[in-house]
Protein backbone atom coordinates (compact mmCIF):
# COMPACT_ATOMS: atom_id res chain seq x y z
CA PRO A 1 52.15 9.91 -179.42
CA ALA A 2 51.84 6.62 -180.85
CA ALA A 3 47.97 6.30 -181.30
CA GLU A 4 48.65 9.67 -183.00
CA GLN A 5 51.62 8.47 -185.08
CA LEU A 6 49.60 5.35 -185.77
CA ARG A 7 47.02 7.41 -187.15
CA ASP A 8 48.98 9.20 -189.67
CA PHE A 9 50.87 6.14 -190.66
CA MET A 10 47.47 4.32 -191.43
CA LEU A 11 46.08 7.88 -193.45
CA VAL A 12 49.25 8.15 -195.07
CA HIS A 13 49.19 4.51 -196.35
CA VAL A 14 45.60 4.10 -197.37
CA ARG A 15 45.94 7.28 -199.50
CA TYR A 16 48.66 6.31 -200.99
CA VAL A 17 46.72 2.83 -201.87
CA GLU A 18 43.99 4.82 -202.99
CA GLN A 19 45.38 7.15 -205.13
CA ASN A 20 47.44 4.51 -206.79
CA ASN A 21 45.30 1.36 -206.81
CA ALA A 22 46.00 0.11 -209.89
CA ALA A 23 49.77 0.27 -209.18
CA CYS A 24 49.29 -1.31 -206.01
CA ALA A 25 47.41 -4.33 -207.19
CA ALA A 26 49.95 -4.72 -209.91
CA SER A 27 52.40 -4.73 -207.57
CA GLN A 28 50.94 -7.35 -205.50
CA VAL A 29 51.24 -10.20 -208.49
CA ALA A 30 54.53 -8.72 -210.01
CA PHE A 31 56.47 -9.02 -206.36
CA ARG A 32 55.71 -12.41 -206.20
CA SER A 33 57.10 -12.92 -209.85
CA LEU A 34 60.09 -11.06 -209.31
CA THR A 35 62.65 -13.39 -210.28
CA GLU A 36 65.90 -11.21 -210.71
CA PRO A 37 67.56 -11.17 -207.18
CA ALA A 38 68.40 -7.65 -207.19
CA LYS A 39 65.01 -6.68 -207.73
CA ARG A 40 63.42 -8.58 -205.45
CA GLU A 41 66.20 -7.90 -202.62
CA SER A 42 65.27 -4.16 -203.41
CA ALA A 43 61.86 -4.64 -202.79
CA LEU A 44 61.97 -6.72 -199.49
CA GLN A 45 64.01 -3.98 -198.14
CA TRP A 46 61.19 -1.65 -199.02
CA ARG A 47 58.79 -3.51 -197.69
CA ASP A 48 60.76 -4.34 -194.34
CA ARG A 49 61.55 -0.70 -193.73
CA HIS A 50 57.59 -0.07 -194.27
CA GLU A 51 56.92 -2.59 -191.71
CA ALA A 52 59.40 -1.45 -189.22
CA VAL A 53 58.23 1.88 -189.13
CA LEU A 54 54.69 0.70 -188.26
CA ARG A 55 56.18 -1.83 -185.79
CA ARG A 56 58.28 0.93 -183.98
CA ILE A 57 54.98 2.76 -183.63
CA LEU A 58 53.27 -0.26 -182.46
CA GLU A 59 56.34 -1.25 -180.11
CA ARG A 60 56.27 2.44 -178.35
CA GLY A 61 52.58 2.79 -177.70
CA VAL A 62 52.60 -0.74 -175.92
CA SER A 63 55.88 0.41 -174.01
CA ASP A 64 54.16 3.91 -172.85
CA GLY A 65 50.62 2.36 -172.57
CA THR A 66 48.95 3.93 -175.17
CA LEU A 67 48.00 1.14 -177.40
CA ARG A 68 47.22 -2.53 -176.39
CA LEU A 69 47.91 -5.55 -178.59
CA PRO A 70 47.86 -9.07 -177.99
CA GLU A 71 51.44 -9.54 -179.56
CA VAL A 72 53.35 -7.24 -181.61
CA ASN A 73 55.91 -9.88 -183.15
């Protein structure tokens, strides 16, 4: 079910950030500074894939009625 997938997604995300706190903080600053197109594109693709997984979970939950959100987009 979508609610369980959402919980699992968030737990994995939070654990990763917790275990890699310094790297995550540094990546936020470094991302804004990426000027090399290939590296920036790679980072954007990773971010977009990560976000797409979350969006699919949310959309599935809204579709099957297990989640209520004002807007997924």
